[in-house]
PDB file of C-alpha atoms and ligand atoms in Angstrom:
ATOM      1  CA  MET A  14     -20.671  81.107   8.492  1.00  0.00           C
ATOM      2  CA  SER A  15     -16.939  79.792   8.296  1.00  0.00           C
ATOM      3  CA  GLY A  16     -15.279  78.005   5.805  1.00  0.00           C
ATOM      4  CA  LYS A  17     -17.911  79.498   3.087  1.00  0.00           C
ATOM      5  CA  ARG A  18     -15.531  79.560  -0.389  1.00  0.00           C
ATOM      6  CA  ILE A  19     -15.706  83.400  -2.241  1.00  0.00           C
ATOM      7  CA  LEU A  20     -13.901  83.715  -5.444  1.00  0.00           C
ATOM      8  CA  LEU A  21     -12.816  87.809  -5.244  1.00  0.00           C
ATOM      9  CA  VAL A  22     -12.216  88.422  -9.321  1.00  0.00           C
ATOM     10  CA  GLU A  23     -10.431  91.881  -8.808  1.00  0.00           C
ATOM     11  CA  ASP A  24      -7.693  93.399 -10.095  1.00  0.00           C
ATOM     12  CA  GLU A  25      -6.404  96.149  -7.607  1.00  0.00           C
ATOM     13  CA  PRO A  26      -3.910  94.733  -5.497  1.00  0.00           C
ATOM     14  CA  GLY A  27      -4.949  97.039  -2.333  1.00  0.00           C
ATOM     15  CA  LEU A  28      -8.399  96.370  -2.207  1.00  0.00           C
ATOM     16  CA  VAL A  29      -7.404  92.468  -2.987  1.00  0.00           C
ATOM     17  CA  LEU A  30      -5.076  92.397  -0.462  1.00  0.00           C
ATOM     18  CA  THR A  31      -7.427  94.139   1.939  1.00  0.00           C
ATOM     19  CA  LEU A  32     -10.776  92.336   1.313  1.00  0.00           C
ATOM     20  CA  THR A  33      -8.947  89.365   1.090  1.00  0.00           C
ATOM     21  CA  ASP A  34      -7.700  89.977   5.108  1.00  0.00           C
ATOM     22  CA  ARG A  35     -11.091  91.031   6.248  1.00  0.00           C
ATOM     23  CA  LEU A  36     -12.938  88.188   5.141  1.00  0.00           C
ATOM     24  CA  ALA A  37     -10.719  86.231   6.227  1.00  0.00           C
ATOM     25  CA  SER A  38     -10.622  87.234   9.477  1.00  0.00           C
ATOM     26  CA  GLU A  39     -14.470  86.955   9.073  1.00  0.00           C
ATOM     27  CA  GLY A  40     -13.722  83.287   8.716  1.00  0.00           C
ATOM     28  CA  TYR A  41     -14.680  82.697   4.725  1.00  0.00           C
ATOM     29  CA  ASP A  42     -12.161  81.258   2.697  1.00  0.00           C
ATOM     30  CA  VAL A  43     -11.016  83.474  -0.016  1.00  0.00           C
ATOM     31  CA  VAL A  44      -9.325  83.166  -3.584  1.00  0.00           C
ATOM     32  CA  SER A  45      -8.546  85.290  -5.839  1.00  0.00           C
ATOM     33  CA  ALA A  46      -8.083  86.033  -9.674  1.00  0.00           C
ATOM     34  CA  GLY A  47      -6.867  89.235 -11.204  1.00  0.00           C
ATOM     35  CA  ASP A  48      -8.474  89.357 -14.552  1.00  0.00           C
ATOM     36  CA  GLY A  49     -11.923  88.384 -16.384  1.00  0.00           C
ATOM     37  CA  PRO A  50     -10.524  85.063 -17.807  1.00  0.00           C
ATOM     38  CA  SER A  51      -8.822  83.728 -14.736  1.00  0.00           C
ATOM     39  CA  GLY A  52     -11.983  84.544 -12.920  1.00  0.00           C
ATOM     40  CA  LEU A  53     -14.307  83.054 -15.192  1.00  0.00           C
ATOM     41  CA  THR A  54     -11.702  79.926 -15.538  1.00  0.00           C
ATOM     42  CA  ARG A  55     -11.935  79.627 -11.849  1.00  0.00           C
ATOM     43  CA  ALA A  56     -15.656  80.175 -11.109  1.00  0.00           C
ATOM     44  CA  VAL A  57     -16.641  77.652 -13.598  1.00  0.00           C
ATOM     45  CA  GLY A  58     -14.090  75.012 -12.795  1.00  0.00           C
ATOM     46  CA  GLU A  59     -14.773  75.200  -9.088  1.00  0.00           C
ATOM     47  CA  LYS A  60     -17.125  75.126  -6.396  1.00  0.00           C
ATOM     48  CA  TRP A  61     -18.232  78.499  -4.510  1.00  0.00           C
ATOM     49  CA  ASP A  62     -20.042  79.990  -2.050  1.00  0.00           C
ATOM     50  CA  LEU A  63     -20.004  83.066  -3.651  1.00  0.00           C
ATOM     51  CA  ILE A  64     -18.854  85.298  -6.022  1.00  0.00           C
ATOM     52  CA  LEU A  65     -17.423  88.955  -5.759  1.00  0.00           C
ATOM     53  CA  LEU A  66     -16.691  90.329  -9.556  1.00  0.00           C
ATOM     54  CA  ASP A  67     -15.164  93.628 -10.553  1.00  0.00           C
ATOM     55  CA  VAL A  68     -16.561  95.086 -13.499  1.00  0.00           C
ATOM     56  CA  MET A  69     -13.615  96.735 -15.083  1.00  0.00           C
ATOM     57  CA  LEU A  70     -11.209  93.647 -15.632  1.00  0.00           C
ATOM     58  CA  PRO A  71      -8.568  93.078 -17.460  1.00  0.00           C
ATOM     59  CA  GLY A  72      -9.042  90.791 -20.502  1.00  0.00           C
ATOM     60  CA  MET A  73     -12.910  90.248 -20.327  1.00  0.00           C
ATOM     61  CA  ASN A  74     -15.163  92.542 -18.524  1.00  0.00           C
ATOM     62  CA  GLY A  75     -17.041  91.792 -15.328  1.00  0.00           C
ATOM     63  CA  PHE A  76     -20.487  91.780 -17.388  1.00  0.00           C
ATOM     64  CA  ASP A  77     -19.326  88.835 -19.782  1.00  0.00           C
ATOM     65  CA  VAL A  78     -18.131  87.522 -16.865  1.00  0.00           C
ATOM     66  CA  VAL A  79     -21.421  86.642 -14.844  1.00  0.00           C
ATOM     67  CA  LYS A  80     -23.057  86.059 -18.209  1.00  0.00           C
ATOM     68  CA  GLU A  81     -20.496  83.437 -18.789  1.00  0.00           C
ATOM     69  CA  ILE A  82     -20.841  81.738 -15.882  1.00  0.00           C
ATOM     70  CA  ARG A  83     -24.961  81.762 -15.213  1.00  0.00           C
ATOM     71  CA  GLN A  84     -24.733  80.193 -18.957  1.00  0.00           C
ATOM     72  CA  LYS A  85     -22.318  77.445 -17.625  1.00  0.00           C
ATOM     73  CA  LYS A  86     -25.308  77.089 -14.885  1.00  0.00           C
ATOM     74  CA  VAL A  87     -23.017  78.580 -12.090  1.00  0.00           C
ATOM     75  CA  THR A  88     -25.535  79.277  -9.592  1.00  0.00           C
ATOM     76  CA  ALA A  89     -23.146  80.916  -6.896  1.00  0.00           C
ATOM     77  CA  PRO A  90     -24.525  84.356  -6.256  1.00  0.00           C
ATOM     78  CA  VAL A  91     -22.563  86.888  -7.756  1.00  0.00           C
ATOM     79  CA  ILE A  92     -21.915  90.614  -5.856  1.00  0.00           C
ATOM     80  CA  MET A  93     -20.469  92.934  -8.591  1.00  0.00           C
ATOM     81  CA  LEU A  94     -18.432  95.708  -7.818  1.00  0.00           C
ATOM     82  CA  THR A  95     -19.194  98.429 -10.030  1.00  0.00           C
ATOM     83  CA  ALA A  96     -17.387 101.893  -9.770  1.00  0.00           C
ATOM     84  CA  ARG A  97     -19.169 105.272  -8.867  1.00  0.00           C
ATOM     85  CA  GLY A  98     -21.365 106.446 -10.702  1.00  0.00           C
ATOM     86  CA  GLN A  99     -21.846 103.869 -13.657  1.00  0.00           C
ATOM     87  CA  VAL A 100     -25.465 103.334 -12.765  1.00  0.00           C
ATOM     88  CA  VAL A 101     -26.512 102.108 -16.079  1.00  0.00           C
ATOM     89  CA  ASP A 102     -23.899  98.834 -14.877  1.00  0.00           C
ATOM     90  CA  LYS A 103     -26.189  97.800 -12.245  1.00  0.00           C
ATOM     91  CA  VAL A 104     -29.209  97.527 -14.062  1.00  0.00           C
ATOM     92  CA  LEU A 105     -27.108  95.254 -16.756  1.00  0.00           C
ATOM     93  CA  GLY A 106     -25.061  93.480 -14.314  1.00  0.00           C
ATOM     94  CA  LEU A 107     -28.453  92.149 -12.472  1.00  0.00           C
ATOM     95  CA  LYS A 108     -29.959  91.855 -15.939  1.00  0.00           C
ATOM     96  CA  LEU A 109     -26.695  89.681 -16.786  1.00  0.00           C
ATOM     97  CA  GLY A 110     -27.338  87.282 -13.746  1.00  0.00           C
ATOM     98  CA  ALA A 111     -25.822  89.485 -10.842  1.00  0.00           C
ATOM     99  CA  ASP A 112     -27.456  88.968  -7.342  1.00  0.00           C
ATOM    100  CA  ASP A 113     -26.274  92.186  -5.893  1.00  0.00           C
ATOM    101  CA  TYR A 114     -23.972  94.944  -6.535  1.00  0.00           C
ATOM    102  CA  LEU A 115     -21.959  97.580  -4.777  1.00  0.00           C
ATOM    103  CA  THR A 116     -20.366 100.738  -5.455  1.00  0.00           C
ATOM    104  CA  LYS A 117     -16.758 101.740  -4.792  1.00  0.00           C
ATOM    105  CA  PRO A 118     -15.445 102.858  -2.631  1.00  0.00           C
ATOM    106  CA  PHE A 119     -17.457 100.832  -0.360  1.00  0.00           C
ATOM    107  CA  GLU A 120     -17.464 100.185   3.591  1.00  0.00           C
ATOM    108  CA  THR A 121     -16.165  96.842   3.964  1.00  0.00           C
ATOM    109  CA  ILE A 122     -19.347  96.257   6.861  1.00  0.00           C
ATOM    110  CA  GLU A 123     -21.249  97.056   4.138  1.00  0.00           C
ATOM    111  CA  LEU A 124     -19.731  94.143   1.587  1.00  0.00           C
ATOM    112  CA  LEU A 125     -19.992  91.821   4.447  1.00  0.00           C
ATOM    113  CA  ALA A 126     -23.927  91.982   5.316  1.00  0.00           C
ATOM    114  CA  ARG A 127     -24.359  91.708   1.629  1.00  0.00           C
ATOM    115  CA  ILE A 128     -22.548  88.697   1.715  1.00  0.00           C
ATOM    116  CA  GLU A 129     -24.468  87.356   4.204  1.00  0.00           C
ATOM    117  CA  ALA A 130     -27.482  88.397   3.149  1.00  0.00           C
ATOM    118  CA  GLN A 131     -26.959  85.904  -0.047  1.00  0.00           C
ATOM    119  CA  LEU A 132     -25.778  83.304   1.550  1.00  0.00           C
ATOM    120  CA  ARG A 133     -28.343  83.663   3.523  1.00  0.00           C
ATOM    121  CA  ARG A 134     -30.740  83.643   0.631  1.00  0.00           C
ATOM    122  CA  ALA A 135     -28.498  80.935  -1.307  1.00  0.00           C
ATOM    123  CA  ALA A 136     -29.280  78.222   1.502  1.00  0.00           C
ATOM    124  CA  ALA A 137     -32.569  78.776   2.098  1.00  0.00           C
ATOM    125  CA  ALA A 138     -33.291  78.511  -1.788  1.00  0.00           C
ATOM    126  CA  SER A 139     -31.255  75.235  -1.520  1.00  0.00           C
ATOM    127  CA  THR A 140     -32.939  73.543   1.470  1.00  0.00           C
ATOM    128  CA  PRO A 141     -35.011  70.815   0.727  1.00  0.00           C
ATOM    129  CA  GLY A 142     -38.717  71.303   0.912  1.00  0.00           C
ATOM    130  CA  ALA A 143     -38.257  75.304   1.737  1.00  0.00           C
ATOM    131  CA  PRO A 144     -42.104  76.452   2.109  1.00  0.00           C
ATOM    132  CA  ILE A 145     -44.071  77.610  -0.618  1.00  0.00           C
ATOM    133  CA  TYR A 146     -46.370  80.741   0.974  1.00  0.00           C
ATOM    134  CA  GLU A 147     -49.350  81.710  -0.612  1.00  0.00           C
ATOM    135  CA  PHE A 148     -51.155  85.176  -0.136  1.00  0.00           C
ATOM    136  CA  GLY A 149     -54.076  86.748  -2.508  1.00  0.00           C
ATOM    137  CA  ASP A 150     -52.952  85.897  -6.017  1.00  0.00           C
ATOM    138  CA  ILE A 151     -49.274  85.757  -5.040  1.00  0.00           C
ATOM    139  CA  VAL A 152     -47.025  82.464  -4.470  1.00  0.00           C
ATOM    140  CA  MET A 153     -43.635  82.764  -2.664  1.00  0.00           C
ATOM    141  CA  ASP A 154     -41.039  79.767  -3.247  1.00  0.00           C
ATOM    142  CA  VAL A 155     -38.626  80.244  -0.945  1.00  0.00           C
ATOM    143  CA  ARG A 156     -36.279  77.386  -2.753  1.00  0.00           C
ATOM    144  CA  LYS A 157     -36.593  79.433  -5.950  1.00  0.00           C
ATOM    145  CA  ALA A 158     -36.475  82.327  -4.278  1.00  0.00           C
ATOM    146  CA  GLU A 159     -39.536  83.670  -6.608  1.00  0.00           C
ATOM    147  CA  VAL A 160     -42.018  84.951  -6.257  1.00  0.00           C
ATOM    148  CA  ARG A 161     -45.100  85.356  -8.883  1.00  0.00           C
ATOM    149  CA  ARG A 162     -48.000  87.080  -9.209  1.00  0.00           C
ATOM    150  CA  ASN A 163     -50.719  84.630 -11.583  1.00  0.00           C
ATOM    151  CA  GLY A 164     -48.053  83.005 -12.904  1.00  0.00           C
ATOM    152  CA  LYS A 165     -45.774  86.224 -13.645  1.00  0.00           C
ATOM    153  CA  ILE A 166     -42.232  86.444 -11.865  1.00  0.00           C
ATOM    154  CA  ILE A 167     -42.242  89.893  -9.968  1.00  0.00           C
ATOM    155  CA  ASP A 168     -38.833  91.098 -10.029  1.00  0.00           C
ATOM    156  CA  LEU A 169     -37.693  91.304  -6.486  1.00  0.00           C
ATOM    157  CA  SER A 170     -34.006  92.658  -5.245  1.00  0.00           C
ATOM    158  CA  ALA A 171     -32.383  90.097  -3.010  1.00  0.00           C
ATOM    159  CA  ARG A 172     -33.207  92.489  -0.216  1.00  0.00           C
ATOM    160  CA  GLU A 173     -36.960  93.000  -1.112  1.00  0.00           C
ATOM    161  CA  PHE A 174     -37.249  88.881  -1.077  1.00  0.00           C
ATOM    162  CA  LEU A 175     -35.540  88.709   2.374  1.00  0.00           C
ATOM    163  CA  LEU A 176     -37.736  91.495   3.747  1.00  0.00           C
ATOM    164  CA  LEU A 177     -41.309  89.771   2.197  1.00  0.00           C
ATOM    165  CA  LYS A 178     -39.814  86.498   3.357  1.00  0.00           C
ATOM    166  CA  TYR A 179     -39.682  87.930   6.929  1.00  0.00           C
ATOM    167  CA  PHE A 180     -43.172  89.449   6.536  1.00  0.00           C
ATOM    168  CA  VAL A 181     -44.503  86.059   5.300  1.00  0.00           C
ATOM    169  CA  GLU A 182     -43.079  84.032   8.250  1.00  0.00           C
ATOM    170  CA  HIS A 183     -44.301  86.429  10.618  1.00  0.00           C
ATOM    171  CA  ARG A 184     -47.813  86.940   9.702  1.00  0.00           C
ATOM    172  CA  GLU A 185     -50.025  88.709  11.867  1.00  0.00           C
ATOM    173  CA  ALA A 186     -47.285  90.150  14.506  1.00  0.00           C
ATOM    174  CA  THR A 187     -46.490  93.772  14.726  1.00  0.00           C
ATOM    175  CA  LEU A 188     -42.530  94.285  13.324  1.00  0.00           C
ATOM    176  CA  THR A 189     -40.222  97.511  14.819  1.00  0.00           C
ATOM    177  CA  ARG A 190     -38.025  98.879  12.702  1.00  0.00           C
ATOM    178  CA  ASP A 191     -35.363  98.283  14.316  1.00  0.00           C
ATOM    179  CA  GLU A 192     -36.715  94.707  14.443  1.00  0.00           C
ATOM    180  CA  LEU A 193     -36.707  94.394  10.659  1.00  0.00           C
ATOM    181  CA  LEU A 194     -33.408  96.395  10.147  1.00  0.00           C
ATOM    182  CA  ASN A 195     -31.626  93.778  12.738  1.00  0.00           C
ATOM    183  CA  ASP A 196     -33.123  90.435  11.641  1.00  0.00           C
ATOM    184  CA  VAL A 197     -33.429  91.264   7.604  1.00  0.00           C
ATOM    185  CA  TRP A 198     -30.227  93.585   6.923  1.00  0.00           C
ATOM    186  CA  GLY A 199     -28.726  91.250  10.103  1.00  0.00           C
ATOM    187  CA  TYR A 200     -26.455  94.581  11.687  1.00  0.00           C
ATOM    188  CA  HIS A 201     -27.945  97.691  13.986  1.00  0.00           C
ATOM    189  CA  SER A 202     -25.097 100.686  12.966  1.00  0.00           C
ATOM    190  CA  MET A 203     -26.537 101.198   9.780  1.00  0.00           C
ATOM    191  CA  PRO A 204     -28.129 101.820   7.451  1.00  0.00           C
ATOM    192  CA  SER A 205     -30.667 103.990   9.243  1.00  0.00           C
ATOM    193  CA  THR A 206     -34.680 102.644  10.225  1.00  0.00           C
ATOM    194  CA  ARG A 207     -35.706 105.051   7.211  1.00  0.00           C
ATOM    195  CA  THR A 208     -33.805 102.079   4.806  1.00  0.00           C
ATOM    196  CA  VAL A 209     -36.708  99.698   6.170  1.00  0.00           C
ATOM    197  CA  ASP A 210     -39.413 102.317   5.426  1.00  0.00           C
ATOM    198  CA  VAL A 211     -38.072 102.668   1.589  1.00  0.00           C
ATOM    199  CA  HIS A 212     -37.549  99.160   0.728  1.00  0.00           C
ATOM    200  CA  VAL A 213     -41.262  98.494   2.686  1.00  0.00           C
ATOM    201  CA  ALA A 214     -42.739 101.544  -0.302  1.00  0.00           C
ATOM    202  CA  TRP A 215     -40.615  99.541  -3.160  1.00  0.00           C
ATOM    203  CA  LEU A 216     -42.189  96.363  -1.922  1.00  0.00           C
ATOM    204  CA  ARG A 217     -45.350  97.408  -2.053  1.00  0.00           C
ATOM    205  CA  GLN A 218     -45.080  98.351  -5.264  1.00  0.00           C
ATOM    206  CA  LYS A 219     -44.391  95.391  -6.388  1.00  0.00           C
ATOM    207  CA  ILE A 220     -47.042  93.374  -4.190  1.00  0.00           C
ATOM    208  CA  GLU A 221     -50.304  95.511  -3.199  1.00  0.00           C
ATOM    209  CA  PRO A 222     -52.700  95.522  -5.518  1.00  0.00           C
ATOM    210  CA  ASP A 223     -53.428  99.232  -4.496  1.00  0.00           C
ATOM    211  CA  VAL A 224     -49.899 101.072  -3.075  1.00  0.00           C
ATOM    212  CA  LYS A 225     -52.267 103.751  -1.468  1.00  0.00           C
ATOM    213  CA  HIS A 226     -54.037 101.437   0.051  1.00  0.00           C
ATOM    214  CA  PRO A 227     -51.837  98.324   1.220  1.00  0.00           C
ATOM    215  CA  GLN A 228     -53.559  95.559   1.962  1.00  0.00           C
ATOM    216  CA  TYR A 229     -50.679  92.747   2.745  1.00  0.00           C
ATOM    217  CA  ILE A 230     -47.696  94.957   4.429  1.00  0.00           C
ATOM    218  CA  VAL A 231     -49.849  97.581   6.660  1.00  0.00           C
ATOM    219  CA  THR A 232     -48.303  99.990   8.746  1.00  0.00           C
ATOM    220  CA  VAL A 233     -49.031  99.993  12.325  1.00  0.00           C
ATOM    221  CA  HIS A 234     -48.383 104.057  13.450  1.00  0.00           C
ATOM    222  CA  GLY A 235     -45.860 104.409  16.187  1.00  0.00           C
ATOM    223  CA  LEU A 236     -44.973 101.161  15.654  1.00  0.00           C
ATOM    224  CA  GLY A 237     -44.187  99.690  12.708  1.00  0.00           C
ATOM    225  CA  TYR A 238     -45.756  97.037  10.075  1.00  0.00           C
ATOM    226  CA  LYS A 239     -47.455  94.188  10.153  1.00  0.00           C
ATOM    227  CA  PHE A 240     -47.998  91.288   7.494  1.00  0.00           C
ATOM    228  CA  ILE A 241     -51.673  90.451   6.549  1.00  0.00           C
ATOM    229  CA  GLY A 242     -52.104  88.070   4.131  1.00  0.00           C
TER     230      GLY A 242
HETATM  231 CA1  LIG B  10     -10.737  97.103 -11.914  1.00  0.00          CA
END
């Protein structure tokens, strides 16, 4: 992951300092912008591997920034940083083109995990000849990071996409919750294995024809899950 360029658009000097230090210690090359307009200028004017974007910014808020940069065809993953309780903001941010969001205050380890997940997703998406998987009436295009049923896009979060991709790439294998946590979330300590169950439930709601009787992601009692398709 070393050498990846991250643009941090954030106006709280303390947070800028902490995050810049921590991200640099992880090998990232971090540049910060302290208000909306300069964040937008830098986001559009240079090449970034990822953009961290605060919502409440002087000059122009994060929603307008993400909307603009997507209109200007910037494809770098955007993780929005929202204040606690701004639930509507999260939905709006994702709708306007953000890839993920994190609620302040957050643990740096959580942010690092999200960054890694987005970078992995972007890398998979830009690999030429990345595979297209099909099961049932579902088509999964890894390069475009898109999943469709009968041609209609299924709206998956970044994590749900990575989880489904992992399942599909390990067809017929029994996967334990720990294995999924480790390989899809990328770290051991948190969140708990319950997180896996929650995400599997969400994914089933989106891809299974009959959620009560899953046919693709089946439960292997006492062990974990298995993808059949
Ligand atoms: Ca702010």
